[in-house]
Coordinates of C-alpha atoms in Angstrom, one line a residue:
Chain A
M3 CA -15.0 -37.3 -11.1
N4 CA -11.7 -37.1 -9.3
K5 CA -12.2 -33.4 -8.7
F6 CA -15.6 -34.0 -7.3
L7 CA -14.2 -36.6 -4.9
G8 CA -11.5 -34.1 -3.9
Y9 CA -14.2 -31.5 -3.0
L10 CA -16.1 -34.1 -1.0
I11 CA -13.0 -34.9 1.0
V12 CA -12.3 -31.3 1.7
L13 CA -15.9 -30.7 2.8
A14 CA -15.8 -33.8 5.1
L15 CA -12.6 -32.5 6.6
A16 CA -14.1 -29.0 7.1
L17 CA -17.2 -30.6 8.8
A18 CA -15.1 -32.7 11.1
A19 CA -12.3 -30.2 11.8
P20 CA -13.8 -28.5 15.0
L21 CA -13.8 -31.9 16.7
V22 CA -10.0 -31.8 16.6
I23 CA -9.0 -28.1 16.2
Y24 CA -9.9 -25.0 18.2
P25 CA -13.0 -23.7 16.4
V26 CA -12.2 -19.9 16.8
F27 CA -8.9 -20.5 15.0
L28 CA -10.7 -22.4 12.3
M29 CA -13.2 -19.6 11.9
K30 CA -10.4 -17.0 11.6
L31 CA -8.8 -19.2 8.9
L32 CA -12.1 -19.5 7.0
C33 CA -12.7 -15.7 7.1
F34 CA -9.2 -15.0 5.7
A35 CA -9.5 -17.8 3.2
L36 CA -12.7 -16.1 1.9
F37 CA -11.0 -12.7 2.0
A38 CA -8.0 -13.9 0.0
S39 CA -10.3 -15.8 -2.5
A40 CA -12.3 -12.6 -3.1
F41 CA -9.1 -10.7 -3.6
N42 CA -7.9 -13.3 -6.1
L43 CA -10.9 -12.6 -8.2
I44 CA -9.5 -9.1 -9.0
L45 CA -5.8 -9.8 -9.0
G46 CA -5.6 -13.4 -10.2
Y47 CA -8.4 -13.3 -12.7
G48 CA -8.6 -9.6 -13.5
G49 CA -4.9 -8.8 -13.4
L50 CA -5.6 -5.7 -11.3
L51 CA -3.4 -5.3 -8.2
S52 CA -5.6 -3.7 -5.6
F53 CA -3.7 -2.4 -2.6
G54 CA -6.8 -1.2 -0.8
H55 CA -8.8 -4.3 0.0
A56 CA -8.5 -3.6 3.8
A57 CA -10.9 -0.8 3.3
F58 CA -13.6 -3.3 2.3
F59 CA -12.7 -5.9 4.9
G60 CA -12.4 -3.3 7.7
G61 CA -15.3 -1.1 6.5
A62 CA -17.7 -4.0 6.4
A63 CA -16.4 -5.1 9.8
Y64 CA -17.3 -1.7 11.3
I65 CA -20.7 -1.4 9.6
S66 CA -21.9 -4.8 10.4
G67 CA -20.6 -4.4 14.0
H68 CA -22.5 -1.2 14.3
A69 CA -25.7 -2.7 12.7
L70 CA -25.6 -5.6 15.2
K71 CA -24.6 -3.7 18.3
V72 CA -26.5 -0.4 17.9
W73 CA -29.3 -1.1 15.5
G74 CA -29.8 -4.6 16.9
L75 CA -30.3 -6.3 13.6
P76 CA -30.4 -10.1 13.3
T77 CA -27.0 -11.6 12.7
E78 CA -27.6 -12.6 9.1
L79 CA -28.9 -9.2 8.2
G80 CA -26.1 -7.4 10.0
I81 CA -23.5 -9.4 8.0
L82 CA -25.4 -8.7 4.8
V83 CA -25.5 -5.0 5.5
G84 CA -21.7 -5.0 6.0
A85 CA -21.0 -6.9 2.8
L86 CA -23.3 -4.7 0.8
S87 CA -21.8 -1.5 2.1
A88 CA -18.4 -2.8 1.2
G89 CA -19.8 -3.3 -2.3
V90 CA -20.9 0.3 -2.4
L91 CA -17.5 1.5 -1.3
G92 CA -16.0 -0.8 -3.9
L93 CA -18.2 0.8 -6.6
A94 CA -16.9 4.3 -5.5
I95 CA -13.2 3.3 -5.3
G96 CA -13.4 1.1 -8.3
T97 CA -14.9 3.7 -10.5
L98 CA -11.9 6.0 -9.8
A99 CA -9.2 3.4 -9.9
I100 CA -10.1 1.7 -13.2
R101 CA -9.4 5.1 -14.9
R102 CA -5.7 4.2 -14.7
Q103 CA -3.9 1.0 -15.4
G104 CA -1.2 -1.2 -13.9
I105 CA 1.0 0.4 -11.2
Y106 CA -1.3 3.5 -10.9
F107 CA -4.3 1.3 -10.1
A108 CA -2.4 -0.1 -7.2
M109 CA -1.4 3.4 -5.9
I110 CA -4.9 4.7 -6.3
T111 CA -6.6 1.9 -4.4
L112 CA -3.9 2.2 -1.7
A113 CA -4.5 6.0 -1.4
M114 CA -8.3 5.7 -1.3
A115 CA -8.1 2.9 1.3
Q116 CA -5.9 5.1 3.4
M117 CA -8.5 7.9 3.1
A118 CA -11.1 5.4 4.3
Y119 CA -8.8 4.5 7.2
F120 CA -8.5 8.2 8.3
V121 CA -12.3 8.5 8.1
F122 CA -12.7 5.4 10.3
I123 CA -10.1 6.8 12.8
S124 CA -12.0 10.1 13.2
S125 CA -15.6 8.7 13.1
P126 CA -17.1 8.4 16.6
F127 CA -19.0 5.2 15.7
T128 CA -15.8 3.1 15.2
G129 CA -14.5 3.7 18.7
G130 CA -11.2 5.1 17.3
E131 CA -8.2 3.3 18.8
N132 CA -10.3 1.0 21.0
G133 CA -12.3 -0.4 18.1
L134 CA -15.9 -1.5 18.2
Q135 CA -16.1 -4.0 21.1
G136 CA -18.7 -6.3 22.4
V137 CA -20.6 -7.0 19.1
P138 CA -23.3 -9.6 20.0
R139 CA -23.1 -12.8 18.0
G140 CA -26.9 -13.3 18.3
T141 CA -28.6 -16.3 16.8
A142 CA -28.7 -18.0 13.4
L143 CA -32.1 -17.9 11.8
G144 CA -33.4 -16.9 15.2
L145 CA -33.0 -20.4 16.5
I146 CA -29.4 -21.5 17.0
D147 CA -27.5 -19.8 19.7
L148 CA -24.2 -18.6 18.2
T149 CA -22.4 -17.9 21.5
N150 CA -21.5 -21.6 21.2
D151 CA -18.3 -21.8 19.3
R152 CA -19.2 -25.0 17.5
A153 CA -22.5 -23.6 16.3
M154 CA -20.8 -20.5 15.2
Y155 CA -18.2 -22.5 13.3
Y156 CA -20.9 -24.2 11.2
F157 CA -22.6 -20.9 10.6
V158 CA -19.3 -19.4 9.4
L159 CA -18.5 -22.5 7.3
A160 CA -21.9 -22.1 5.5
I161 CA -21.3 -18.4 4.8
C162 CA -17.7 -19.0 3.5
L163 CA -18.8 -22.0 1.4
A164 CA -21.5 -19.9 -0.2
G165 CA -18.8 -17.3 -0.9
F166 CA -16.3 -19.8 -2.4
L167 CA -19.1 -21.3 -4.6
L168 CA -20.0 -17.9 -5.9
I169 CA -16.3 -17.1 -6.7
A170 CA -15.8 -20.5 -8.4
R171 CA -19.0 -20.0 -10.4
A172 CA -18.0 -16.4 -11.4
V173 CA -14.6 -17.6 -12.5
H174 CA -15.9 -20.4 -14.7
S175 CA -18.7 -18.3 -16.2
P176 CA -18.5 -16.4 -19.5
F177 CA -17.9 -13.4 -17.3
G178 CA -14.9 -15.0 -15.7
Q179 CA -13.5 -16.0 -19.2
V180 CA -13.9 -12.4 -20.5
L181 CA -12.2 -11.2 -17.4
S182 CA -9.2 -13.5 -17.9
A183 CA -9.1 -12.4 -21.6
I184 CA -8.9 -8.8 -20.5
R185 CA -6.1 -9.7 -18.0
D186 CA -4.1 -11.4 -20.8
N187 CA -4.6 -8.9 -23.5
E188 CA -6.7 -5.8 -22.8
D189 CA -6.5 -4.4 -26.4
R190 CA -7.6 -7.6 -28.0
A191 CA -10.5 -7.9 -25.6
R192 CA -11.5 -4.4 -26.5
S193 CA -11.2 -5.0 -30.2
L194 CA -13.5 -8.0 -29.8
G195 CA -16.2 -5.5 -28.6
Y196 CA -16.1 -6.1 -24.9
D197 CA -16.7 -3.1 -22.7
I198 CA -13.6 -3.8 -20.6
E199 CA -14.2 -1.0 -18.1
R200 CA -17.6 -2.5 -17.1
Y201 CA -16.1 -5.9 -16.7
K202 CA -13.3 -4.6 -14.5
L203 CA -15.7 -2.6 -12.4
L204 CA -18.1 -5.5 -11.9
A205 CA -15.2 -7.8 -10.9
F206 CA -14.0 -5.1 -8.5
V207 CA -17.4 -4.6 -6.9
L208 CA -17.9 -8.4 -6.6
S209 CA -14.5 -8.7 -5.0
A210 CA -15.1 -5.9 -2.6
T211 CA -18.5 -7.2 -1.6
L212 CA -17.1 -10.7 -0.8
A213 CA -14.1 -9.2 1.0
G214 CA -16.7 -7.3 3.0
L215 CA -18.6 -10.5 3.7
A216 CA -15.4 -12.0 5.1
G217 CA -14.8 -8.9 7.2
A218 CA -18.3 -8.8 8.6
T219 CA -18.2 -12.5 9.4
K220 CA -14.9 -12.0 11.2
T221 CA -16.5 -9.2 13.3
V222 CA -19.2 -11.6 14.5
V223 CA -16.7 -14.3 15.3
F224 CA -14.4 -12.1 17.4
Q225 CA -17.2 -9.7 18.5
L226 CA -14.7 -6.9 17.5
A227 CA -14.0 -4.5 14.7
S228 CA -10.8 -2.6 14.9
L229 CA -8.4 -0.4 13.0
T230 CA -6.2 -3.4 12.3
D231 CA -8.8 -4.7 9.9
A232 CA -8.7 -1.5 7.8
H233 CA -5.0 -0.7 8.0
W234 CA -2.9 -1.0 4.8
H235 CA -0.9 -3.8 6.5
M236 CA -4.1 -5.9 6.1
S237 CA -4.2 -5.0 2.4
G238 CA -0.6 -6.2 2.1
E239 CA -1.4 -9.4 4.0
V240 CA -4.2 -10.4 1.7
V241 CA -1.9 -9.8 -1.3
L242 CA 0.7 -12.0 0.3
M243 CA -1.8 -14.8 1.1
T244 CA -3.0 -14.8 -2.5
L245 CA 0.5 -14.7 -4.0
L246 CA 1.9 -17.4 -1.7
G247 CA -1.1 -19.7 -2.4
G248 CA -1.1 -19.1 -6.1
L249 CA -2.5 -16.3 -8.2
G250 CA -5.4 -17.2 -10.4
T251 CA -6.0 -20.6 -8.9
I252 CA -9.2 -21.5 -7.2
A253 CA -7.7 -23.2 -4.1
G254 CA -4.5 -21.1 -3.9
P255 CA -5.7 -18.1 -1.9
A256 CA -7.3 -20.4 0.7
V257 CA -4.1 -22.4 1.0
G258 CA -2.1 -19.2 1.3
A259 CA -4.4 -17.8 4.0
G260 CA -4.1 -21.1 5.9
I261 CA -0.3 -20.9 5.8
I262 CA -0.2 -17.2 6.9
V263 CA -2.8 -17.4 9.6
T264 CA -1.2 -20.6 11.1
L265 CA 2.2 -18.9 10.9
Q266 CA 0.9 -15.8 12.7
N267 CA -0.8 -17.8 15.4
Y268 CA 2.3 -19.9 15.9
L269 CA 4.7 -17.0 16.0
A270 CA 2.5 -14.8 18.2
S271 CA 3.0 -17.0 21.2
G272 CA 6.7 -17.6 20.7
P273 CA 9.9 -15.5 21.1
L274 CA 9.5 -14.3 17.5
A275 CA 6.3 -12.4 18.2
A276 CA 7.8 -9.0 17.5
W277 CA 9.3 -10.2 14.2
V278 CA 6.1 -11.1 12.5
P279 CA 6.2 -8.2 10.0
V280 CA 9.8 -9.1 9.2
V281 CA 8.9 -12.7 8.6
L282 CA 6.0 -11.7 6.4
G283 CA 8.3 -9.4 4.4
V284 CA 10.9 -12.1 3.9
I285 CA 8.1 -14.5 2.6
F286 CA 7.0 -11.7 0.3
V287 CA 10.5 -11.2 -1.1
T288 CA 11.1 -14.9 -1.5
C289 CA 7.7 -15.4 -3.2
V290 CA 8.3 -12.6 -5.7
L291 CA 11.8 -13.7 -6.5
S292 CA 11.5 -17.4 -6.9
F293 CA 8.0 -18.6 -6.2
R294 CA 5.8 -16.5 -8.4
R295 CA 3.3 -19.3 -9.1
G296 CA 2.6 -19.9 -5.4
V297 CA 2.2 -23.2 -3.6
V298 CA -0.8 -24.4 -5.6
G299 CA 0.5 -23.0 -8.9
E300 CA 3.9 -24.8 -8.5
L301 CA 2.1 -28.0 -7.5
R302 CA -0.1 -27.9 -10.5
E303 CA 3.0 -27.2 -12.7
F304 CA 4.8 -30.1 -11.1
L305 CA 1.9 -32.5 -11.7
R306 CA 1.5 -31.4 -15.2
R307 CA 5.2 -32.0 -16.0
S308 CA 5.4 -35.4 -14.2
F309 CA 2.3 -37.0 -15.6
Chain B
M10 CA -1.5 46.6 8.6
L11 CA -1.9 42.9 8.7
T12 CA -4.6 41.9 11.1
D13 CA -6.9 38.9 10.8
L14 CA -7.0 37.3 7.4
L15 CA -10.3 35.7 6.7
G16 CA -10.9 35.5 10.4
F17 CA -7.6 33.9 11.2
P18 CA -4.6 35.6 12.9
P19 CA -1.8 35.8 10.3
Q20 CA 0.6 34.0 12.7
V21 CA -1.6 30.9 12.4
L22 CA -2.2 31.2 8.7
F23 CA 1.4 31.8 7.7
G24 CA 2.6 29.3 10.3
Q25 CA 0.5 26.5 8.7
L26 CA 1.5 27.7 5.3
L27 CA 5.2 27.3 6.2
L28 CA 4.5 23.8 7.6
G29 CA 2.6 23.0 4.4
L30 CA 5.6 24.2 2.4
I31 CA 7.9 22.0 4.4
N32 CA 5.7 19.0 3.9
G33 CA 5.4 19.9 0.3
A34 CA 9.2 20.0 0.0
F35 CA 9.4 16.5 1.3
Y36 CA 6.6 15.3 -1.0
A37 CA 8.6 16.9 -3.9
V38 CA 11.9 15.3 -3.1
L39 CA 10.3 11.9 -2.4
S40 CA 8.1 11.9 -5.5
L41 CA 11.1 13.1 -7.6
G42 CA 13.0 10.0 -6.4
L43 CA 10.1 7.8 -7.3
A44 CA 9.9 9.3 -10.7
V45 CA 13.6 8.8 -11.4
I46 CA 13.4 5.2 -10.3
F47 CA 10.2 4.6 -12.2
G48 CA 11.7 6.1 -15.4
L49 CA 14.5 3.5 -15.6
L50 CA 13.3 0.5 -13.6
N51 CA 9.6 0.7 -14.3
I52 CA 9.2 -0.1 -10.6
V53 CA 7.2 1.9 -8.1
N54 CA 9.5 1.8 -5.1
F55 CA 7.3 0.9 -2.1
A56 CA 10.5 0.8 0.0
H57 CA 10.9 4.6 -0.6
G58 CA 9.4 5.5 2.8
A59 CA 11.6 2.9 4.6
L60 CA 14.7 4.3 2.9
Y61 CA 13.7 7.8 3.9
M62 CA 13.6 6.5 7.4
L63 CA 17.0 4.9 7.0
G64 CA 18.4 8.3 6.0
A65 CA 17.2 9.7 9.3
F66 CA 18.6 6.8 11.3
A67 CA 21.9 7.1 9.4
T68 CA 22.1 10.7 10.6
L69 CA 21.5 9.6 14.1
G70 CA 24.0 6.8 13.9
L71 CA 26.7 9.0 12.3
T72 CA 26.3 11.6 15.1
Q73 CA 26.2 9.1 17.9
Y74 CA 28.9 6.6 16.9
L75 CA 31.2 8.5 14.6
G76 CA 30.8 12.0 15.9
I77 CA 29.9 13.3 12.4
G78 CA 27.4 16.1 12.9
Y79 CA 24.4 17.2 10.9
W80 CA 26.3 18.8 8.0
G81 CA 28.4 15.8 7.5
A82 CA 25.4 13.6 7.7
L83 CA 23.7 15.7 5.0
I84 CA 26.4 14.3 2.6
F85 CA 27.2 10.9 4.1
A86 CA 23.7 9.6 5.0
P87 CA 22.5 9.8 1.4
L88 CA 25.7 8.2 0.2
I89 CA 25.3 5.3 2.7
V90 CA 21.7 4.8 1.9
G91 CA 22.3 5.2 -1.8
A92 CA 24.9 2.4 -1.5
I93 CA 22.4 0.2 0.2
G94 CA 20.0 1.0 -2.7
V95 CA 22.7 0.0 -5.2
G96 CA 23.1 -3.3 -3.4
L97 CA 19.3 -3.9 -3.3
E98 CA 19.1 -3.2 -7.0
R99 CA 22.0 -5.4 -7.9
V100 CA 21.0 -8.4 -5.8
L101 CA 17.1 -8.3 -5.8
L102 CA 15.4 -5.8 -8.2
R103 CA 17.6 -6.7 -11.1
R104 CA 16.1 -10.2 -11.2
L105 CA 12.7 -8.8 -11.9
S106 CA 13.5 -7.1 -15.2
G107 CA 11.3 -8.2 -18.0
I108 CA 8.4 -9.5 -15.9
D109 CA 5.2 -7.7 -14.9
H110 CA 5.8 -4.3 -13.2
L111 CA 3.5 -5.3 -10.4
Y112 CA 6.1 -7.7 -9.0
G113 CA 8.4 -4.8 -8.4
L114 CA 5.9 -3.1 -6.3
L115 CA 5.3 -6.3 -4.3
L116 CA 9.0 -7.0 -3.9
T117 CA 9.7 -3.5 -2.6
F118 CA 6.6 -3.7 -0.3
G119 CA 8.2 -6.8 1.2
L120 CA 11.5 -5.0 1.6
A121 CA 9.7 -2.1 3.4
L122 CA 8.1 -4.6 5.8
V123 CA 11.5 -6.2 6.5
I124 CA 13.4 -2.8 7.0
E125 CA 10.7 -1.2 9.1
G126 CA 9.9 -4.3 11.1
T127 CA 13.6 -4.7 12.0
F128 CA 14.0 -1.1 13.1
V129 CA 10.8 -1.2 15.2
K130 CA 12.2 -4.3 16.9
L131 CA 15.6 -2.7 17.5
F132 CA 14.6 0.9 18.4
G133 CA 10.9 0.7 19.4
A134 CA 8.1 2.6 17.8
S135 CA 8.6 5.9 19.6
G136 CA 10.7 8.6 18.2
I137 CA 14.2 9.6 19.1
P138 CA 14.8 13.3 19.1
Y139 CA 17.7 14.8 17.0
P140 CA 18.9 18.3 17.8
T141 CA 18.6 21.1 15.4
P142 CA 22.2 22.1 14.2
E143 CA 23.6 25.0 16.2
A144 CA 24.0 27.3 13.2
L145 CA 20.3 27.1 12.4
Q146 CA 18.8 27.4 15.9
G147 CA 16.5 30.3 16.6
G148 CA 14.6 32.3 14.0
V149 CA 13.6 35.7 12.8
N150 CA 10.4 37.6 13.2
L151 CA 9.2 38.7 9.8
G152 CA 6.4 40.9 11.2
F153 CA 3.5 38.7 10.0
M154 CA 5.0 35.5 11.3
F155 CA 8.0 33.9 13.1
L156 CA 10.3 32.0 10.8
P157 CA 12.5 29.4 12.5
F158 CA 15.8 29.3 10.6
Y159 CA 15.8 25.5 10.3
R160 CA 12.4 25.3 8.7
G161 CA 13.4 27.9 6.1
W162 CA 16.6 25.9 5.5
V163 CA 14.6 22.7 4.8
V164 CA 12.6 24.4 2.1
V165 CA 15.7 26.0 0.5
A166 CA 17.7 22.8 0.6
S167 CA 14.9 20.7 -0.8
L168 CA 14.4 23.1 -3.7
A169 CA 18.1 23.3 -4.3
V170 CA 18.2 19.5 -4.6
C171 CA 15.2 19.5 -7.0
V172 CA 16.9 22.1 -9.2
A173 CA 20.1 20.2 -9.2
T174 CA 18.3 17.1 -10.2
W175 CA 16.5 19.0 -13.0
Y176 CA 19.9 20.3 -14.2
L177 CA 21.4 16.8 -14.0
F178 CA 18.7 15.3 -16.1
E179 CA 18.1 18.1 -18.6
R180 CA 21.5 19.7 -19.1
T181 CA 24.2 17.1 -18.7
K182 CA 25.4 14.2 -20.8
I183 CA 24.6 11.5 -18.2
G184 CA 21.1 13.1 -17.9
A185 CA 20.7 12.7 -21.6
Y186 CA 21.6 9.0 -21.3
L187 CA 19.1 8.6 -18.4
R188 CA 16.3 10.2 -20.4
A189 CA 17.2 8.0 -23.4
G190 CA 17.1 5.0 -21.1
T191 CA 13.6 6.0 -20.0
E192 CA 12.5 6.3 -23.6
N193 CA 14.1 3.2 -25.2
P194 CA 16.7 1.2 -23.1
R195 CA 17.4 -1.4 -25.9
L196 CA 18.2 1.2 -28.5
L197 CA 20.5 3.0 -26.0
Q198 CA 22.2 -0.3 -25.2
A199 CA 22.7 -0.8 -28.9
F200 CA 24.6 2.5 -29.0
G201 CA 27.1 1.0 -26.5
V202 CA 25.9 2.6 -23.4
N203 CA 26.0 0.4 -20.3
V204 CA 22.2 0.5 -19.5
P205 CA 22.3 -1.9 -16.5
L206 CA 24.9 0.3 -14.8
L207 CA 22.7 3.3 -15.6
T208 CA 19.7 1.6 -14.1
T209 CA 21.7 0.8 -10.9
L210 CA 22.8 4.4 -10.6
A211 CA 19.3 5.7 -11.2
Y212 CA 18.0 3.5 -8.3
G213 CA 20.9 4.6 -6.1
Y214 CA 20.2 8.3 -6.9
G215 CA 16.5 8.0 -6.3
V216 CA 17.1 6.3 -3.0
A217 CA 19.7 8.9 -2.0
L218 CA 17.1 11.6 -2.6
A219 CA 14.8 9.8 -0.1
A220 CA 17.6 9.6 2.4
F221 CA 18.4 13.3 1.9
A222 CA 14.8 14.1 2.8
G223 CA 15.2 11.8 5.8
V224 CA 18.2 13.8 7.1
L225 CA 16.3 17.1 6.6
A226 CA 13.4 15.6 8.5
A227 CA 15.4 14.3 11.5
P228 CA 15.4 17.5 13.6
I229 CA 11.7 18.2 12.7
T230 CA 9.8 15.0 13.2
Q231 CA 12.1 13.0 15.4
V232 CA 13.7 9.8 14.2
N233 CA 11.1 7.1 14.1
P234 CA 11.1 3.7 12.4
L235 CA 7.6 4.3 11.1
M236 CA 8.2 7.9 10.0
G237 CA 8.1 6.9 6.3
S238 CA 5.3 4.3 6.3
N239 CA 2.3 6.6 6.2
L240 CA 4.2 9.3 4.3
I241 CA 4.8 7.0 1.3
I242 CA 1.1 6.5 0.8
V243 CA 0.6 10.3 0.6
V244 CA 3.5 10.5 -1.8
F245 CA 1.9 7.9 -4.0
A246 CA -1.2 10.0 -4.1
V247 CA 1.0 13.0 -5.1
V248 CA 2.5 10.9 -7.8
V249 CA -0.9 9.9 -9.1
I250 CA -2.0 13.6 -9.2
G251 CA 1.1 14.9 -11.0
G252 CA 2.1 11.9 -13.1
M253 CA 5.6 10.5 -13.1
G254 CA 6.4 12.0 -16.5
S255 CA 8.4 15.2 -15.6
I256 CA 10.7 16.5 -13.0
M257 CA 9.2 19.9 -12.8
G258 CA 5.7 18.2 -12.6
A259 CA 6.8 16.2 -9.5
V260 CA 8.2 19.3 -7.8
V261 CA 5.3 21.6 -8.6
T262 CA 2.7 19.0 -7.5
G263 CA 4.6 18.1 -4.4
L264 CA 4.9 21.7 -3.2
S265 CA 1.3 22.6 -4.1
M266 CA -0.1 19.6 -2.3
G267 CA 1.8 20.5 0.8
I268 CA 0.4 24.0 0.7
I269 CA -3.1 22.8 0.1
E270 CA -2.7 20.5 3.1
G271 CA -1.4 23.3 5.2
L272 CA -4.3 25.6 4.3
T273 CA -6.8 22.9 5.1
K274 CA -5.3 22.6 8.5
V275 CA -6.2 26.2 9.1
F276 CA -9.7 26.2 7.7
W277 CA -10.9 22.7 8.3
P278 CA -8.4 20.8 10.5
E279 CA -10.5 17.5 10.5
A280 CA -10.1 17.2 6.7
S281 CA -6.3 17.9 6.6
S282 CA -5.3 14.2 6.6
T283 CA -7.6 13.3 3.7
V284 CA -7.5 16.4 1.5
I285 CA -4.7 15.1 -0.8
F286 CA -6.6 11.9 -1.4
V287 CA -9.7 14.0 -2.3
V288 CA -7.6 16.1 -4.7
M289 CA -6.4 12.8 -6.2
A290 CA -10.0 11.6 -6.7
I291 CA -11.0 14.9 -8.3
V292 CA -8.0 14.8 -10.7
L293 CA -8.8 11.3 -11.6
V294 CA -12.3 12.3 -12.6
L295 CA -11.3 15.4 -14.5
R296 CA -7.9 14.5 -15.9
P297 CA -7.2 10.7 -15.5
A298 CA -3.6 10.9 -16.9
G299 CA -2.6 13.3 -14.0
L300 CA -1.9 17.0 -14.2
F301 CA 1.5 16.6 -15.9
G302 CA 1.0 13.2 -17.5
K303 CA 0.5 12.5 -21.1
P304 CA -2.8 10.9 -22.0
A305 CA -2.2 7.3 -23.0

């Protein structure tokens, strides 16, 4: 019951937020929260460190941008096309990467994402260094004009909530339980008769698709898809958001994304603008050395011990 | 009479082959360092590219501030960066022993961000040229191609370092300890060998190898804060292809990937930046454990 009340409060806050806070910033926050939550599905629950999720985020950004701008698809369909293409890319990269474990998995995903990055640089449709600019926001369901930031915010909120619900559902389903079992002890899960490769691949594809959903939505918000979205720095950032918020917790990645996006926004306008990568690196090192459970994980541990 | 080979003038073909061989030499030295570090620390050193860059900057700094030229830097830069590596291992990496290997990758990724970010802030993202040492300026015309002395030297020096590393690991007592530490560190410790010290030395040595490559690269690529950041990803792909099991495996894979990349530049330039990743994908399909890896 308490939990339900908590969700209700968060929802009410999310609905009221654009009255107080700049909606574009909130939309950015939501997109990255969804991106990090999708990533958490594979790292937190599957135990697989993907260092290539920027390929899905950035790839979907480009494809939905192209679908909206050049093909003139309706906004919802354009976002869907982006997310699904990220899923297909996830299937291709995932099939290769799950052939190796642990550290090699990370290196393979990183290398494949770098390859995708080079393809994006040299493909004419992405606009190279300039990116894909002037993507139209269009209308929601053919009715609501999305050029209005408030309207756009509620549209993005609906998409991201759907994404979060899907992730929460997946984690608490039998599928999610098996996935955690594989993370904790691969050999035991295998001996129980689970086809662990299929579980890992399904989780990877789901994670890639939702990361793509976040990237595609971000493109509509900013009307721009650029190389930054697909660069390996982006893959690193999403790892950091998830780690900082708390691996394998439902709320952690969103909290982590909130902290990092707010920090970046805050630093970008100050004298420390050029030091952003260094600040992120220091947070990374601190997290790994002394804060491995993340904000939400540490909080949960604290509550568990005190009550 | 050497005229056009496969429709390409031999100058172009052999020129790219030489460039490929040089890149391959860098891949070999860098992946060798990664393998040494992975063997004892079970960490994939994401900061390897940043430390390679530090090697090049150390060369620049030694020349500008201390008047130590290229040849001195070839010795001192790896020592300085190796000492930095020893410090990093003692202060930071050591604290990760016994937990999931992925945290080592994440920690070194954070270190790479810090090191590269700092240098970009201090020196800007554009390159600083470093002169070719006087003794190696110019080149020789081999008939089918022009060989700049410095480029030849890079290949020879890299191979010499690889052979020396092989000798150190396979033919000396400390090498035997290092190999034993890779196999079973606890048993080795039980025999009275100081394994933590060995681990620190292994990290220092791997890092010094990266810095050595950085010194060699300085006159070729210019000294740039981001010179190692994309390179390290290619080296990761090389490591996946070859596996981190053997020294010779790392060297052979590194060199051959460089050559394949060079040849691709001749025949299909657009694909040259992705060819190594494609090879990696093919190897993963055909031989998931890597060319020189042992199947799990």
